[in-house]
PDB file of C-alpha atoms in Angstrom:
ATOM      1  CA  MET A 128     -33.389-113.850 -49.650  1.00  0.00           C
ATOM      2  CA  LEU A 129     -37.060-113.889 -50.680  1.00  0.00           C
ATOM      3  CA  PHE A 130     -37.014-110.086 -50.790  1.00  0.00           C
ATOM      4  CA  LEU A 131     -33.934-110.086 -53.043  1.00  0.00           C
ATOM      5  CA  ARG A 132     -35.501-112.696 -55.329  1.00  0.00           C
ATOM      6  CA  ARG A 133     -38.617-110.568 -55.663  1.00  0.00           C
ATOM      7  CA  LEU A 134     -36.535-107.536 -56.505  1.00  0.00           C
ATOM      8  CA  GLY A 135     -34.630-109.531 -59.095  1.00  0.00           C
ATOM      9  CA  ALA A 136     -37.890-110.678 -60.647  1.00  0.00           C
ATOM     10  CA  HIS A 137     -39.334-107.159 -60.833  1.00  0.00           C
ATOM     11  CA  ARG A 138     -38.754-105.812 -64.337  1.00  0.00           C
ATOM     12  CA  SER A 139     -38.888-102.095 -63.479  1.00  0.00           C
ATOM     13  CA  PHE A 140     -36.446-102.527 -60.619  1.00  0.00           C
ATOM     14  CA  ARG A 141     -34.002-104.488 -62.800  1.00  0.00           C
ATOM     15  CA  VAL A 142     -34.038-101.843 -65.523  1.00  0.00           C
ATOM     16  CA  GLY A 143     -33.720 -98.991 -63.029  1.00  0.00           C
ATOM     17  CA  PHE A 144     -30.944-100.732 -61.114  1.00  0.00           C
ATOM     18  CA  ALA A 145     -28.942-101.396 -64.292  1.00  0.00           C
ATOM     19  CA  LEU A 146     -29.373 -97.812 -65.495  1.00  0.00           C
ATOM     20  CA  PHE A 147     -28.490 -96.221 -62.170  1.00  0.00           C
ATOM     21  CA  SER A 148     -25.577 -98.611 -61.590  1.00  0.00           C
ATOM     22  CA  LEU A 149     -24.050 -97.424 -64.854  1.00  0.00           C
ATOM     23  CA  ILE A 150     -24.295 -93.811 -63.674  1.00  0.00           C
ATOM     24  CA  VAL A 151     -22.749 -94.727 -60.314  1.00  0.00           C
ATOM     25  CA  LEU A 152     -19.859 -96.569 -61.975  1.00  0.00           C
ATOM     26  CA  LEU A 153     -19.155 -93.534 -64.142  1.00  0.00           C
ATOM     27  CA  ALA A 154     -19.083 -91.331 -61.042  1.00  0.00           C
ATOM     28  CA  VAL A 155     -16.902 -93.663 -58.964  1.00  0.00           C
ATOM     29  CA  PHE A 156     -14.340 -94.321 -61.695  1.00  0.00           C
ATOM     30  CA  ALA A 157     -14.507 -90.874 -63.298  1.00  0.00           C
ATOM     31  CA  ASP A 158     -10.751 -90.315 -63.031  1.00  0.00           C
ATOM     32  CA  LEU A 159     -10.071 -93.562 -64.902  1.00  0.00           C
ATOM     33  CA  ILE A 160     -12.855 -93.355 -67.481  1.00  0.00           C
ATOM     34  CA  ALA A 161     -12.762 -89.683 -68.487  1.00  0.00           C
ATOM     35  CA  PRO A 162     -10.525 -89.320 -71.562  1.00  0.00           C
ATOM     36  CA  TYR A 163      -9.495 -85.705 -70.792  1.00  0.00           C
ATOM     37  CA  ASP A 164      -9.079 -83.317 -67.895  1.00  0.00           C
ATOM     38  CA  PRO A 165     -12.605 -81.868 -67.480  1.00  0.00           C
ATOM     39  CA  ASN A 166     -11.262 -78.366 -66.703  1.00  0.00           C
ATOM     40  CA  LYS A 167      -8.507 -78.188 -69.317  1.00  0.00           C
ATOM     41  CA  ASN A 168      -9.071 -75.481 -71.924  1.00  0.00           C
ATOM     42  CA  ASP A 169      -8.130 -76.346 -75.512  1.00  0.00           C
ATOM     43  CA  TYR A 170      -8.569 -73.290 -77.696  1.00  0.00           C
ATOM     44  CA  ARG A 171      -7.746 -75.331 -80.806  1.00  0.00           C
ATOM     45  CA  SER A 172     -10.992 -77.290 -80.364  1.00  0.00           C
ATOM     46  CA  LEU A 173     -13.565 -74.644 -79.520  1.00  0.00           C
ATOM     47  CA  LEU A 174     -17.163 -75.845 -79.987  1.00  0.00           C
ATOM     48  CA  ALA A 175     -16.026 -78.992 -81.806  1.00  0.00           C
ATOM     49  CA  ALA A 176     -18.927 -81.199 -82.847  1.00  0.00           C
ATOM     50  CA  PRO A 177     -19.113 -84.794 -81.562  1.00  0.00           C
ATOM     51  CA  SER A 178     -16.439 -86.893 -83.253  1.00  0.00           C
ATOM     52  CA  MET A 179     -14.170 -89.863 -82.629  1.00  0.00           C
ATOM     53  CA  GLN A 180     -11.747 -87.551 -80.806  1.00  0.00           C
ATOM     54  CA  HIS A 181     -14.444 -85.903 -78.670  1.00  0.00           C
ATOM     55  CA  TRP A 182     -17.447 -88.222 -78.483  1.00  0.00           C
ATOM     56  CA  PHE A 183     -19.725 -85.591 -76.929  1.00  0.00           C
ATOM     57  CA  GLY A 184     -18.031 -82.587 -78.555  1.00  0.00           C
ATOM     58  CA  THR A 185     -16.438 -79.645 -76.748  1.00  0.00           C
ATOM     59  CA  ASP A 186     -17.694 -76.416 -75.185  1.00  0.00           C
ATOM     60  CA  GLY A 187     -16.820 -72.756 -75.672  1.00  0.00           C
ATOM     61  CA  PHE A 188     -13.466 -73.248 -73.926  1.00  0.00           C
ATOM     62  CA  GLY A 189     -12.550 -76.404 -75.826  1.00  0.00           C
ATOM     63  CA  ARG A 190     -13.212 -78.643 -72.810  1.00  0.00           C
ATOM     64  CA  ASP A 191     -14.302 -82.196 -73.542  1.00  0.00           C
ATOM     65  CA  ILE A 192     -18.014 -82.568 -72.775  1.00  0.00           C
ATOM     66  CA  LEU A 193     -17.806 -86.328 -72.185  1.00  0.00           C
ATOM     67  CA  SER A 194     -15.159 -85.819 -69.497  1.00  0.00           C
ATOM     68  CA  ARG A 195     -17.160 -83.010 -67.907  1.00  0.00           C
ATOM     69  CA  VAL A 196     -20.354 -85.083 -67.888  1.00  0.00           C
ATOM     70  CA  ILE A 197     -18.571 -88.045 -66.304  1.00  0.00           C
ATOM     71  CA  HIS A 198     -17.084 -85.850 -63.569  1.00  0.00           C
ATOM     72  CA  GLY A 199     -20.350 -83.927 -63.304  1.00  0.00           C
ATOM     73  CA  THR A 200     -22.182 -87.120 -62.368  1.00  0.00           C
ATOM     74  CA  ARG A 201     -19.802 -87.481 -59.410  1.00  0.00           C
ATOM     75  CA  VAL A 202     -20.662 -83.994 -58.136  1.00  0.00           C
ATOM     76  CA  SER A 203     -24.397 -84.374 -58.709  1.00  0.00           C
ATOM     77  CA  LEU A 204     -24.588 -87.853 -57.168  1.00  0.00           C
ATOM     78  CA  GLY A 205     -22.469 -86.704 -54.233  1.00  0.00           C
ATOM     79  CA  ILE A 206     -24.918 -83.902 -53.522  1.00  0.00           C
ATOM     80  CA  GLY A 207     -27.858 -86.276 -53.974  1.00  0.00           C
ATOM     81  CA  ILE A 208     -26.420 -88.844 -51.561  1.00  0.00           C
ATOM     82  CA  SER A 209     -25.653 -86.140 -48.998  1.00  0.00           C
ATOM     83  CA  VAL A 210     -29.211 -84.844 -49.217  1.00  0.00           C
ATOM     84  CA  VAL A 211     -30.604 -88.372 -48.807  1.00  0.00           C
ATOM     85  CA  VAL A 212     -28.477 -89.026 -45.710  1.00  0.00           C
ATOM     86  CA  MET A 213     -29.294 -85.691 -44.084  1.00  0.00           C
ATOM     87  CA  THR A 214     -32.967 -85.902 -45.004  1.00  0.00           C
ATOM     88  CA  GLY A 215     -33.129 -89.454 -43.677  1.00  0.00           C
ATOM     89  CA  VAL A 216     -31.549 -88.491 -40.345  1.00  0.00           C
ATOM     90  CA  PHE A 217     -33.665 -85.392 -39.711  1.00  0.00           C
ATOM     91  CA  GLY A 218     -36.813 -86.866 -41.255  1.00  0.00           C
ATOM     92  CA  VAL A 219     -36.624 -89.989 -39.090  1.00  0.00           C
ATOM     93  CA  PHE A 220     -35.866 -87.960 -35.948  1.00  0.00           C
ATOM     94  CA  LEU A 221     -38.708 -85.482 -36.453  1.00  0.00           C
ATOM     95  CA  GLY A 222     -41.184 -88.054 -37.743  1.00  0.00           C
ATOM     96  CA  MET A 223     -40.424 -90.466 -34.910  1.00  0.00           C
ATOM     97  CA  LEU A 224     -40.677 -87.690 -32.341  1.00  0.00           C
ATOM     98  CA  ALA A 225     -44.010 -86.486 -33.710  1.00  0.00           C
ATOM     99  CA  GLY A 226     -45.481 -89.966 -34.019  1.00  0.00           C
ATOM    100  CA  TYR A 227     -44.284 -91.363 -30.685  1.00  0.00           C
ATOM    101  CA  VAL A 228     -44.501 -88.326 -28.384  1.00  0.00           C
ATOM    102  CA  ARG A 229     -48.126 -87.359 -28.702  1.00  0.00           C
ATOM    103  CA  TRP A 230     -47.926 -83.870 -27.196  1.00  0.00           C
ATOM    104  CA  LEU A 231     -45.226 -82.843 -29.729  1.00  0.00           C
ATOM    105  CA  ASP A 232     -47.148 -84.106 -32.746  1.00  0.00           C
ATOM    106  CA  ASN A 233     -49.275 -81.055 -33.458  1.00  0.00           C
ATOM    107  CA  ALA A 234     -46.497 -78.474 -33.020  1.00  0.00           C
ATOM    108  CA  LEU A 235     -43.940 -80.337 -35.138  1.00  0.00           C
ATOM    109  CA  MET A 236     -46.373 -81.139 -37.936  1.00  0.00           C
ATOM    110  CA  ARG A 237     -47.572 -77.545 -38.178  1.00  0.00           C
ATOM    111  CA  ILE A 238     -43.955 -76.473 -38.696  1.00  0.00           C
ATOM    112  CA  MET A 239     -43.562 -79.178 -41.356  1.00  0.00           C
ATOM    113  CA  ASP A 240     -46.805 -78.049 -42.997  1.00  0.00           C
ATOM    114  CA  GLY A 241     -45.537 -74.472 -43.036  1.00  0.00           C
ATOM    115  CA  LEU A 242     -42.379 -75.526 -44.893  1.00  0.00           C
ATOM    116  CA  MET A 243     -44.378 -77.715 -47.273  1.00  0.00           C
ATOM    117  CA  ALA A 244     -46.672 -74.796 -48.094  1.00  0.00           C
ATOM    118  CA  PHE A 245     -43.878 -73.393 -50.262  1.00  0.00           C
ATOM    119  CA  PRO A 246     -43.251 -75.065 -53.635  1.00  0.00           C
ATOM    120  CA  GLY A 247     -40.212 -77.299 -53.077  1.00  0.00           C
ATOM    121  CA  VAL A 248     -38.004 -75.983 -55.863  1.00  0.00           C
ATOM    122  CA  LEU A 249     -38.779 -72.332 -55.069  1.00  0.00           C
ATOM    123  CA  LEU A 250     -37.952 -72.884 -51.395  1.00  0.00           C
ATOM    124  CA  ALA A 251     -34.670 -74.556 -52.332  1.00  0.00           C
ATOM    125  CA  ILE A 252     -33.776 -71.704 -54.714  1.00  0.00           C
ATOM    126  CA  ALA A 253     -34.552 -69.082 -52.072  1.00  0.00           C
ATOM    127  CA  LEU A 254     -32.498 -70.857 -49.402  1.00  0.00           C
ATOM    128  CA  ALA A 255     -29.562 -71.516 -51.729  1.00  0.00           C
ATOM    129  CA  ALA A 256     -29.578 -67.909 -52.934  1.00  0.00           C
ATOM    130  CA  ALA A 257     -29.585 -66.658 -49.346  1.00  0.00           C
ATOM    131  CA  LEU A 258     -26.753 -68.979 -48.301  1.00  0.00           C
ATOM    132  CA  GLY A 259     -24.615 -68.444 -51.406  1.00  0.00           C
ATOM    133  CA  PRO A 260     -23.494 -70.702 -54.270  1.00  0.00           C
ATOM    134  CA  SER A 261     -21.650 -73.808 -53.062  1.00  0.00           C
ATOM    135  CA  ALA A 262     -22.176 -77.568 -52.940  1.00  0.00           C
ATOM    136  CA  LEU A 263     -22.591 -77.500 -49.133  1.00  0.00           C
ATOM    137  CA  ASN A 264     -25.228 -74.767 -49.267  1.00  0.00           C
ATOM    138  CA  ALA A 265     -27.075 -76.677 -51.986  1.00  0.00           C
ATOM    139  CA  VAL A 266     -27.157 -79.734 -49.694  1.00  0.00           C
ATOM    140  CA  ILE A 267     -28.458 -77.619 -46.793  1.00  0.00           C
ATOM    141  CA  ALA A 268     -31.147 -75.993 -48.932  1.00  0.00           C
ATOM    142  CA  LEU A 269     -32.355 -79.297 -50.386  1.00  0.00           C
ATOM    143  CA  THR A 270     -32.285 -81.008 -46.984  1.00  0.00           C
ATOM    144  CA  ILE A 271     -34.529 -78.318 -45.501  1.00  0.00           C
ATOM    145  CA  THR A 272     -36.831 -78.647 -48.509  1.00  0.00           C
ATOM    146  CA  PHE A 273     -37.271 -82.439 -48.443  1.00  0.00           C
ATOM    147  CA  THR A 274     -37.113 -83.174 -44.706  1.00  0.00           C
ATOM    148  CA  PRO A 275     -40.776 -82.227 -43.998  1.00  0.00           C
ATOM    149  CA  ARG A 276     -42.078 -84.728 -46.572  1.00  0.00           C
ATOM    150  CA  THR A 277     -39.882 -87.499 -45.184  1.00  0.00           C
ATOM    151  CA  ALA A 278     -40.890 -86.649 -41.619  1.00  0.00           C
ATOM    152  CA  ARG A 279     -44.560 -86.967 -42.531  1.00  0.00           C
ATOM    153  CA  VAL A 280     -43.978 -90.386 -44.109  1.00  0.00           C
ATOM    154  CA  VAL A 281     -42.187 -91.608 -40.978  1.00  0.00           C
ATOM    155  CA  ARG A 282     -44.828 -90.106 -38.684  1.00  0.00           C
ATOM    156  CA  SER A 283     -47.633 -91.841 -40.594  1.00  0.00           C
ATOM    157  CA  SER A 284     -45.919 -95.205 -40.198  1.00  0.00           C
ATOM    158  CA  VAL A 285     -45.192 -94.611 -36.502  1.00  0.00           C
ATOM    159  CA  LEU A 286     -48.812 -93.672 -35.763  1.00  0.00           C
ATOM    160  CA  VAL A 287     -49.956 -97.012 -37.167  1.00  0.00           C
ATOM    161  CA  ILE A 288     -47.180 -99.195 -35.739  1.00  0.00           C
ATOM    162  CA  ARG A 289     -47.319 -97.841 -32.175  1.00  0.00           C
ATOM    163  CA  GLU A 290     -50.934 -99.069 -31.853  1.00  0.00           C
ATOM    164  CA  LEU A 291     -50.129-102.648 -32.912  1.00  0.00           C
ATOM    165  CA  PRO A 292     -50.404-105.412 -30.279  1.00  0.00           C
ATOM    166  CA  TYR A 293     -46.701-106.290 -30.160  1.00  0.00           C
ATOM    167  CA  VAL A 294     -45.778-102.669 -29.369  1.00  0.00           C
ATOM    168  CA  GLU A 295     -48.433-102.492 -26.661  1.00  0.00           C
ATOM    169  CA  ALA A 296     -47.104-105.787 -25.269  1.00  0.00           C
ATOM    170  CA  ALA A 297     -43.558-104.402 -25.174  1.00  0.00           C
ATOM    171  CA  MET A 298     -44.822-101.353 -23.286  1.00  0.00           C
ATOM    172  CA  ALA A 299     -46.763-103.582 -20.886  1.00  0.00           C
ATOM    173  CA  VAL A 300     -43.685-105.613 -19.918  1.00  0.00           C
ATOM    174  CA  GLY A 301     -41.732-102.438 -19.233  1.00  0.00           C
ATOM    175  CA  ALA A 302     -39.501-102.181 -22.295  1.00  0.00           C
ATOM    176  CA  GLY A 303     -37.650 -98.873 -22.487  1.00  0.00           C
ATOM    177  CA  HIS A 304     -38.593 -96.183 -24.973  1.00  0.00           C
ATOM    178  CA  ALA A 305     -35.328 -96.540 -26.896  1.00  0.00           C
ATOM    179  CA  ARG A 306     -35.860-100.301 -27.289  1.00  0.00           C
ATOM    180  CA  ILE A 307     -39.438 -99.822 -28.440  1.00  0.00           C
ATOM    181  CA  ILE A 308     -38.516 -97.108 -30.918  1.00  0.00           C
ATOM    182  CA  PHE A 309     -35.526 -98.782 -32.543  1.00  0.00           C
ATOM    183  CA  ARG A 310     -36.430-102.464 -32.308  1.00  0.00           C
ATOM    184  CA  TYR A 311     -40.182-102.476 -32.785  1.00  0.00           C
ATOM    185  CA  ILE A 312     -41.211 -99.208 -34.499  1.00  0.00           C
ATOM    186  CA  LEU A 313     -38.325 -97.975 -36.631  1.00  0.00           C
ATOM    187  CA  ALA A 314     -37.461-101.455 -37.897  1.00  0.00           C
ATOM    188  CA  ASN A 315     -41.009-101.836 -39.236  1.00  0.00           C
ATOM    189  CA  ALA A 316     -41.130 -98.311 -40.683  1.00  0.00           C
ATOM    190  CA  LEU A 317     -38.056 -98.785 -42.878  1.00  0.00           C
ATOM    191  CA  SER A 318     -39.891 -99.963 -46.003  1.00  0.00           C
ATOM    192  CA  PRO A 319     -41.849 -96.745 -46.705  1.00  0.00           C
ATOM    193  CA  LEU A 320     -38.830 -94.715 -45.583  1.00  0.00           C
ATOM    194  CA  ILE A 321     -36.516 -96.414 -48.095  1.00  0.00           C
ATOM    195  CA  VAL A 322     -39.015 -95.891 -50.904  1.00  0.00           C
ATOM    196  CA  GLN A 323     -39.394 -92.231 -49.940  1.00  0.00           C
ATOM    197  CA  LEU A 324     -35.617 -91.684 -49.841  1.00  0.00           C
ATOM    198  CA  THR A 325     -35.266 -93.265 -53.277  1.00  0.00           C
ATOM    199  CA  PHE A 326     -37.557 -90.612 -54.702  1.00  0.00           C
ATOM    200  CA  VAL A 327     -35.813 -87.907 -52.652  1.00  0.00           C
ATOM    201  CA  PHE A 328     -32.539 -89.002 -54.275  1.00  0.00           C
ATOM    202  CA  ALA A 329     -34.046 -88.641 -57.752  1.00  0.00           C
ATOM    203  CA  VAL A 330     -35.611 -85.245 -57.040  1.00  0.00           C
ATOM    204  CA  SER A 331     -32.384 -84.023 -55.377  1.00  0.00           C
ATOM    205  CA  ILE A 332     -30.382 -84.708 -58.540  1.00  0.00           C
ATOM    206  CA  LEU A 333     -32.950 -82.819 -60.581  1.00  0.00           C
ATOM    207  CA  ALA A 334     -33.178 -79.966 -58.057  1.00  0.00           C
ATOM    208  CA  GLU A 335     -29.382 -79.646 -57.885  1.00  0.00           C
ATOM    209  CA  ALA A 336     -29.343 -79.273 -61.662  1.00  0.00           C
ATOM    210  CA  ILE A 337     -31.930 -76.487 -61.378  1.00  0.00           C
ATOM    211  CA  LEU A 338     -29.931 -74.705 -58.666  1.00  0.00           C
ATOM    212  CA  SER A 339     -26.717 -74.978 -60.691  1.00  0.00           C
ATOM    213  CA  PHE A 340     -28.486 -73.815 -63.832  1.00  0.00           C
ATOM    214  CA  LEU A 341     -29.637 -70.695 -61.964  1.00  0.00           C
ATOM    215  CA  GLY A 342     -26.157 -70.079 -60.550  1.00  0.00           C
ATOM    216  CA  VAL A 343     -26.851 -70.933 -56.895  1.00  0.00           C
ATOM    217  CA  GLY A 344     -25.430 -74.465 -56.946  1.00  0.00           C
ATOM    218  CA  PRO A 345     -21.808 -75.645 -57.049  1.00  0.00           C
ATOM    219  CA  PRO A 346     -19.922 -72.839 -58.825  1.00  0.00           C
ATOM    220  CA  PRO A 347     -17.818 -73.347 -61.985  1.00  0.00           C
ATOM    221  CA  PRO A 348     -15.278 -74.422 -63.092  1.00  0.00           C
ATOM    222  CA  ALA A 349     -15.964 -77.641 -61.121  1.00  0.00           C
ATOM    223  CA  PRO A 350     -18.428 -79.472 -63.355  1.00  0.00           C
ATOM    224  CA  SER A 351     -21.879 -80.487 -62.222  1.00  0.00           C
ATOM    225  CA  LEU A 352     -24.564 -81.572 -64.629  1.00  0.00           C
ATOM    226  CA  GLY A 353     -26.563 -78.436 -63.940  1.00  0.00           C
ATOM    227  CA  ASN A 354     -23.819 -75.889 -64.533  1.00  0.00           C
ATOM    228  CA  ILE A 355     -22.721 -77.693 -67.721  1.00  0.00           C
ATOM    229  CA  ILE A 356     -26.249 -77.202 -69.044  1.00  0.00           C
ATOM    230  CA  ALA A 357     -26.138 -73.575 -67.877  1.00  0.00           C
ATOM    231  CA  GLU A 358     -22.915 -73.032 -69.823  1.00  0.00           C
ATOM    232  CA  GLY A 359     -24.495 -74.561 -72.906  1.00  0.00           C
ATOM    233  CA  ARG A 360     -27.627 -72.404 -72.960  1.00  0.00           C
ATOM    234  CA  ASN A 361     -25.802 -69.701 -74.922  1.00  0.00           C
ATOM    235  CA  TYR A 362     -24.914 -72.200 -77.644  1.00  0.00           C
ATOM    236  CA  LEU A 363     -28.209 -74.031 -78.089  1.00  0.00           C
ATOM    237  CA  GLN A 364     -28.456 -73.191 -81.784  1.00  0.00           C
ATOM    238  CA  ASP A 365     -24.807 -73.685 -82.746  1.00  0.00           C
ATOM    239  CA  ALA A 366     -23.639 -76.343 -80.240  1.00  0.00           C
ATOM    240  CA  SER A 367     -26.677 -78.052 -78.770  1.00  0.00           C
ATOM    241  CA  TRP A 368     -24.575 -81.019 -77.623  1.00  0.00           C
ATOM    242  CA  ILE A 369     -23.198 -78.990 -74.703  1.00  0.00           C
ATOM    243  CA  ALA A 370     -26.606 -79.016 -72.979  1.00  0.00           C
ATOM    244  CA  PHE A 371     -27.997 -82.199 -74.538  1.00  0.00           C
ATOM    245  CA  PHE A 372     -25.605 -84.790 -73.109  1.00  0.00           C
ATOM    246  CA  PRO A 373     -25.645 -83.643 -69.444  1.00  0.00           C
ATOM    247  CA  GLY A 374     -29.421 -83.391 -69.755  1.00  0.00           C
ATOM    248  CA  MET A 375     -29.536 -87.012 -70.879  1.00  0.00           C
ATOM    249  CA  ALA A 376     -27.327 -88.012 -67.939  1.00  0.00           C
ATOM    250  CA  ILE A 377     -29.757 -86.327 -65.521  1.00  0.00           C
ATOM    251  CA  ALA A 378     -32.713 -88.018 -67.227  1.00  0.00           C
ATOM    252  CA  ALA A 379     -31.010 -91.431 -67.027  1.00  0.00           C
ATOM    253  CA  ALA A 380     -30.184 -91.050 -63.312  1.00  0.00           C
ATOM    254  CA  VAL A 381     -33.670 -89.820 -62.389  1.00  0.00           C
ATOM    255  CA  LEU A 382     -35.371 -92.486 -64.504  1.00  0.00           C
ATOM    256  CA  GLY A 383     -33.241 -95.236 -62.957  1.00  0.00           C
ATOM    257  CA  LEU A 384     -34.006 -94.089 -59.417  1.00  0.00           C
ATOM    258  CA  ASN A 385     -37.728 -93.718 -60.117  1.00  0.00           C
ATOM    259  CA  LEU A 386     -37.904 -97.216 -61.589  1.00  0.00           C
ATOM    260  CA  MET A 387     -36.060 -98.580 -58.551  1.00  0.00           C
ATOM    261  CA  GLY A 388     -38.437 -96.700 -56.263  1.00  0.00           C
ATOM    262  CA  ASP A 389     -41.446 -98.117 -58.107  1.00  0.00           C
ATOM    263  CA  GLY A 390     -40.027-101.615 -57.732  1.00  0.00           C
ATOM    264  CA  LEU A 391     -39.340-101.171 -54.025  1.00  0.00           C
ATOM    265  CA  ARG A 392     -42.843 -99.798 -53.494  1.00  0.00           C
ATOM    266  CA  ASP A 393     -44.418-102.742 -55.318  1.00  0.00           C
ATOM    267  CA  ILE A 394     -42.404-105.282 -53.328  1.00  0.00           C
ATOM    268  CA  THR A 395     -42.784-103.704 -49.890  1.00  0.00           C
ATOM    269  CA  ASP A 396     -46.482-102.761 -50.150  1.00  0.00           C
ATOM    270  CA  PRO A 397     -48.485-105.862 -49.092  1.00  0.00           C
ATOM    271  CA  ARG A 398     -51.553-104.760 -51.063  1.00  0.00           C
ATOM    272  CA  LEU A 399     -49.630-104.399 -54.314  1.00  0.00           C
ATOM    273  CA  SER A 400     -47.779-107.668 -53.681  1.00  0.00           C
ATOM    274  CA  ALA A 401     -51.083-109.473 -53.105  1.00  0.00           C
ATOM    275  CA  LYS A 402     -52.526-108.096 -56.341  1.00  0.00           C
ATOM    276  CA  ARG A 403     -49.412-109.110 -58.264  1.00  0.00           C
ATOM    277  CA  ASP A 404     -49.419-112.615 -56.793  1.00  0.00           C
ATOM    278  CA  ALA A 405     -53.147-112.998 -57.517  1.00  0.00           C
ATOM    279  CA  GLY A 406     -52.605-111.861 -61.109  1.00  0.00           C
TER     280      GLY A 406
END
């Protein structure tokens, strides 16, 4: 309860939570909120400017941009959540293995360093292009890209926690490895992991938009925020709203997640909490 009260009192977290919750609600209730079918062509309303009938205007096929953005948030958030889950699973497994099993540490971390040597977005683009354009392949490419960073965060926490007295005491009384890992080490490594996954979520949404913009993400006509922007790049001078509104949706989602991540970091980091309490 104290943790929740601190989160509620943190201004950045409150703003980020409210902003991201709005995006999530749009994605969850897209079928009820969207005023039009996002894939329905209406050739009587080609490139219509924003109006009371079409709040965000229409695209080159007469499709309602507001409806496509609302449904696009569902696709983009779905990919982001999938990447977070997969990255969390593989990052925790590899980081825990490297931090707890000493003789595997060097080999696993050199592999992670090799993957991290490539710029993240370029690695994701290369993997997605090799696998082919689809939502599943985008998730696989982004998971491979972000897992090494998450594994290193988990490993760093494990290296510190495994040397603490209560872990050494558990080993001394004969506690099994599984009990030590899950009850004593992983439970105390969750705070930095959650903060890391919050930022992975934000970067995944942005990276998915980049992949879709380049044509290696979820293929049209299913809307994602990235491929809506890609469709609007040919109309930037005459119909800038096609790219503007999905871009704002991406910015809102990423900003909300980053503010939430900042709040979680401030609350869970004892040094920052001490400074805030002293101030």
